[in-house]
Short mmCIF file of N, CA, C and O in Angstrom, two decimals:
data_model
loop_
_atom_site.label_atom_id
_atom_site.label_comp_id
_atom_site.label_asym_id
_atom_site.label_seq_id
_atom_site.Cartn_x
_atom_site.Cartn_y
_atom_site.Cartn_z
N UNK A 1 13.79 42.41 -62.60
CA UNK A 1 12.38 42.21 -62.84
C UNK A 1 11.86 40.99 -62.07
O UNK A 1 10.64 40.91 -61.92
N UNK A 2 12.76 39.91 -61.49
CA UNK A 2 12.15 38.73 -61.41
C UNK A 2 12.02 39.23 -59.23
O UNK A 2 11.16 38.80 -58.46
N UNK A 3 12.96 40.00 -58.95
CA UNK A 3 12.71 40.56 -57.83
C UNK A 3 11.51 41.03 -57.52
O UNK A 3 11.07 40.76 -56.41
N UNK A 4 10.70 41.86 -58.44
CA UNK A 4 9.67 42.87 -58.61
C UNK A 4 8.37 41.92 -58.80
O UNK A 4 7.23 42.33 -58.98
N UNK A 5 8.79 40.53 -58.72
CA UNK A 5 7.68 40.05 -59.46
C UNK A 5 7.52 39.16 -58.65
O UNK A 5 6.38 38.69 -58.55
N UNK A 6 8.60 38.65 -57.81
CA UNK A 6 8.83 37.76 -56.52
C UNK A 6 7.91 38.30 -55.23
O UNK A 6 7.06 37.75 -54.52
N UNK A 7 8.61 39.89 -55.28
CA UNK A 7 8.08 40.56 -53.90
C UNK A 7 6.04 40.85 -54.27
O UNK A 7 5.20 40.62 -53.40
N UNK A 8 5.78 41.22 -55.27
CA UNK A 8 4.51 41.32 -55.23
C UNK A 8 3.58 40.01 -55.74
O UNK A 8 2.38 40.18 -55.91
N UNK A 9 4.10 38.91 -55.93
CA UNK A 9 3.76 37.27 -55.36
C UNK A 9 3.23 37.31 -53.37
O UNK A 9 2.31 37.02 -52.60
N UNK A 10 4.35 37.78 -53.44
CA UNK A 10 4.81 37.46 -51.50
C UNK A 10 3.73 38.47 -51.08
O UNK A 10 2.81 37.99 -50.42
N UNK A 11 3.68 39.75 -51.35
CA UNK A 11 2.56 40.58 -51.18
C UNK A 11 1.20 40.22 -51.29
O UNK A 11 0.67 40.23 -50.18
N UNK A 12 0.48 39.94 -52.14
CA UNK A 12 -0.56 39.03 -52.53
C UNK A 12 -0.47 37.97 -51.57
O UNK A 12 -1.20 38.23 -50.61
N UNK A 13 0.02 37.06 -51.46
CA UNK A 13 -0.19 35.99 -50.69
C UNK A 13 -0.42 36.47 -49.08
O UNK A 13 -1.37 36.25 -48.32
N UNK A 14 0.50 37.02 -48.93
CA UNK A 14 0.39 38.03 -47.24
C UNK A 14 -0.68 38.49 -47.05
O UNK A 14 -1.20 38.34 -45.95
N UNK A 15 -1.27 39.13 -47.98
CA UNK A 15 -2.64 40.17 -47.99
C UNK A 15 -3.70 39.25 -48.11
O UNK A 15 -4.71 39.64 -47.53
N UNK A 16 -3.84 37.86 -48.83
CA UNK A 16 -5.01 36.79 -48.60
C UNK A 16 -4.97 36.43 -47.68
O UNK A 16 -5.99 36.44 -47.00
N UNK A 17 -3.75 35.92 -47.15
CA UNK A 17 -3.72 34.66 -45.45
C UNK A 17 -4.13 36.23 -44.60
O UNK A 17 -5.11 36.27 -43.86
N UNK A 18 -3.52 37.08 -44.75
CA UNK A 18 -3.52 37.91 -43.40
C UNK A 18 -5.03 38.44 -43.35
O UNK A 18 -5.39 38.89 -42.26
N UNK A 19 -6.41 38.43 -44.87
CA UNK A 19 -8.00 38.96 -45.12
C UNK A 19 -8.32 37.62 -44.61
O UNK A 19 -9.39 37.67 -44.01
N UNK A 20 -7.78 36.40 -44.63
CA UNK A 20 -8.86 35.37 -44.65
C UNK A 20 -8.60 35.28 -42.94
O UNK A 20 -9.16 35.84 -41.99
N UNK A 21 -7.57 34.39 -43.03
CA UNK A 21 -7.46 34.20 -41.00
C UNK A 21 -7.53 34.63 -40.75
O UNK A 21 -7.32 35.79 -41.10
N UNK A 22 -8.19 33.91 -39.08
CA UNK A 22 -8.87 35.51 -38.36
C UNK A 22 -7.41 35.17 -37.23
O UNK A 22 -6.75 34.16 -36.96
N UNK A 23 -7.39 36.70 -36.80
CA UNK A 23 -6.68 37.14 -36.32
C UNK A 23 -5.26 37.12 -36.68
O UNK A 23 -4.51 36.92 -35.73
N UNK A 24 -4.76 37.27 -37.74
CA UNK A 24 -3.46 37.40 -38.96
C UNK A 24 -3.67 38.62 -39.71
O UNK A 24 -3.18 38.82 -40.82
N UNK A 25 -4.57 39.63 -38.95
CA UNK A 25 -4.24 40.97 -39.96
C UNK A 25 -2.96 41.38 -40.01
O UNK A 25 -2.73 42.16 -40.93
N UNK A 26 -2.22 41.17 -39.45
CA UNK A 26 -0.88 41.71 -39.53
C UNK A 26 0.01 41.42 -39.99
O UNK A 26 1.15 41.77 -39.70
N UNK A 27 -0.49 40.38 -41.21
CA UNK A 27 -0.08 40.02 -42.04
C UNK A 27 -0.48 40.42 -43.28
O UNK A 27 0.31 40.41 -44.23
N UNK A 28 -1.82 40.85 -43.43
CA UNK A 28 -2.22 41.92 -44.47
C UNK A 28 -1.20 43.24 -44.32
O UNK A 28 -0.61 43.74 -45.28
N UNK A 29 -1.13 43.61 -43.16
CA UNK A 29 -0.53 44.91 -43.38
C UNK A 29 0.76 44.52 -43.78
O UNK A 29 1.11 45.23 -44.72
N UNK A 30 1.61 43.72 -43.48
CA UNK A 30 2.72 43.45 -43.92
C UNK A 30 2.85 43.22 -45.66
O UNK A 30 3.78 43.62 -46.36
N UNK A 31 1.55 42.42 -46.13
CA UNK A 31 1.25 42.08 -47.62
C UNK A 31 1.43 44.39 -47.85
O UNK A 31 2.40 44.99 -48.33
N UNK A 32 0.66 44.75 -47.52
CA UNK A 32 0.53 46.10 -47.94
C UNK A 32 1.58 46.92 -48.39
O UNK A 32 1.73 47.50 -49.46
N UNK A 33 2.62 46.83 -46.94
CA UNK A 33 3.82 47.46 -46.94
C UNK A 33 4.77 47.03 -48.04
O UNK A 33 5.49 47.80 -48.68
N UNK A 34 4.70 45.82 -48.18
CA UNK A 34 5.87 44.89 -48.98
C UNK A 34 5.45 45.45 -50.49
O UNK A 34 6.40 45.50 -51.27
N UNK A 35 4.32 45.82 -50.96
CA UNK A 35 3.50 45.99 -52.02
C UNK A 35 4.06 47.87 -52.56
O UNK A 35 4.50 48.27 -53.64
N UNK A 36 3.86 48.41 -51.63
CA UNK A 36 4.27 49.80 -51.59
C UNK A 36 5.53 49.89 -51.54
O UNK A 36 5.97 50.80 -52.25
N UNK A 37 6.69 49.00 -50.70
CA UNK A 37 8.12 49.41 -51.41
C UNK A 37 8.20 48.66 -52.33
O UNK A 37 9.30 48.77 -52.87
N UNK A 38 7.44 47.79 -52.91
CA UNK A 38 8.29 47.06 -54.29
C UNK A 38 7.59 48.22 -55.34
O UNK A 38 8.46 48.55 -56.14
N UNK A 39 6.63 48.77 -55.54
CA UNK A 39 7.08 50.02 -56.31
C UNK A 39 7.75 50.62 -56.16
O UNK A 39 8.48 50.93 -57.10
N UNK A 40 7.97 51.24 -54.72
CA UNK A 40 8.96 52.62 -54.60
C UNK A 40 10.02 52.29 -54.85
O UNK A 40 10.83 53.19 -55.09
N UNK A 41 10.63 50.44 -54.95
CA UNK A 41 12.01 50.17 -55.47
C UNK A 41 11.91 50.37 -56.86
O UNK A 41 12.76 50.92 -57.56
N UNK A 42 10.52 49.74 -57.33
CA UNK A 42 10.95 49.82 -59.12
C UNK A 42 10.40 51.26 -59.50
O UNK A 42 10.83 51.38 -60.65
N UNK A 43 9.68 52.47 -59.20
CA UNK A 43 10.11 53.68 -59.53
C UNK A 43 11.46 54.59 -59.63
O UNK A 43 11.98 55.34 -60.46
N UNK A 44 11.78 54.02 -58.14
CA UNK A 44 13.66 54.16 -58.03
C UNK A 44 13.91 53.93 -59.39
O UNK A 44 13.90 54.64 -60.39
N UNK A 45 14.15 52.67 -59.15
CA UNK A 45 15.27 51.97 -60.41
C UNK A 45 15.04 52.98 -61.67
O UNK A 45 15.84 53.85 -62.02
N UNK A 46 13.82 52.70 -62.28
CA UNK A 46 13.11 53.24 -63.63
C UNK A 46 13.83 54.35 -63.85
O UNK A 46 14.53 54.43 -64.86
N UNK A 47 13.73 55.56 -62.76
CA UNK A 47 14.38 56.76 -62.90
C UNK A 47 16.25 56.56 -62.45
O UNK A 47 17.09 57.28 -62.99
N UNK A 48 16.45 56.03 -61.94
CA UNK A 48 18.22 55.89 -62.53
C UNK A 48 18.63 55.22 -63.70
O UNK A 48 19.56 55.52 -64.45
N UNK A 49 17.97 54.44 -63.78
CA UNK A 49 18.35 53.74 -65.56
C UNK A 49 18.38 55.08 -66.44
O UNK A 49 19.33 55.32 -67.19
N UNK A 50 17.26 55.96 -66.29
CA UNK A 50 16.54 56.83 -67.16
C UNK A 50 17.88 57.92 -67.30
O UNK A 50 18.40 58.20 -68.38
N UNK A 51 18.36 58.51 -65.86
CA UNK A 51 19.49 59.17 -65.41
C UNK A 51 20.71 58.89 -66.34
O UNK A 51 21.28 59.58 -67.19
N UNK A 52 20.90 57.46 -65.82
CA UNK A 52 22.34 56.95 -66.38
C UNK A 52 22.21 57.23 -68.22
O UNK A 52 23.26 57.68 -68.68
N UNK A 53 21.01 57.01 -69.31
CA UNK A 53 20.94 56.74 -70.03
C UNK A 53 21.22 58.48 -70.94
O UNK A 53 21.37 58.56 -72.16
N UNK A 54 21.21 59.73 -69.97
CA UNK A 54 21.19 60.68 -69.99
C UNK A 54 22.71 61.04 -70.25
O UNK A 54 23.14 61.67 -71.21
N UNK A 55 23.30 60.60 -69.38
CA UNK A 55 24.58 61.20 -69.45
C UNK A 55 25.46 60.23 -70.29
O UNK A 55 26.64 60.51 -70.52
#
């Protein structure tokens, strides 16, 4: 959890410096990307816990 909560800190922050400075969008998009796998990691996870808890 403290991963999940680290990476979308780092996301947020990426996505302000990269909207405010000019010419650092590419650092927004990086805020973006980082934002979209730290769900797709904690959807992962959610559903193998869920798995393991099955069998």
């Amino acid at each position: 959890m403290v991963l999940f909560l680290l990476l979308i800190i780092a996301a947020i922050i990426l996505g302000l410096i990269g909207a405010v400075a000019h010419g650092l969008f590419y650092l927004l998009i990086i805020g973006i990307v980082v934002l979209v796998l730290d769900f797709v990691y904690i959807v992962a996870r959610g559903r193998h816990r869920r798995q393991s808890l099955l069998h």
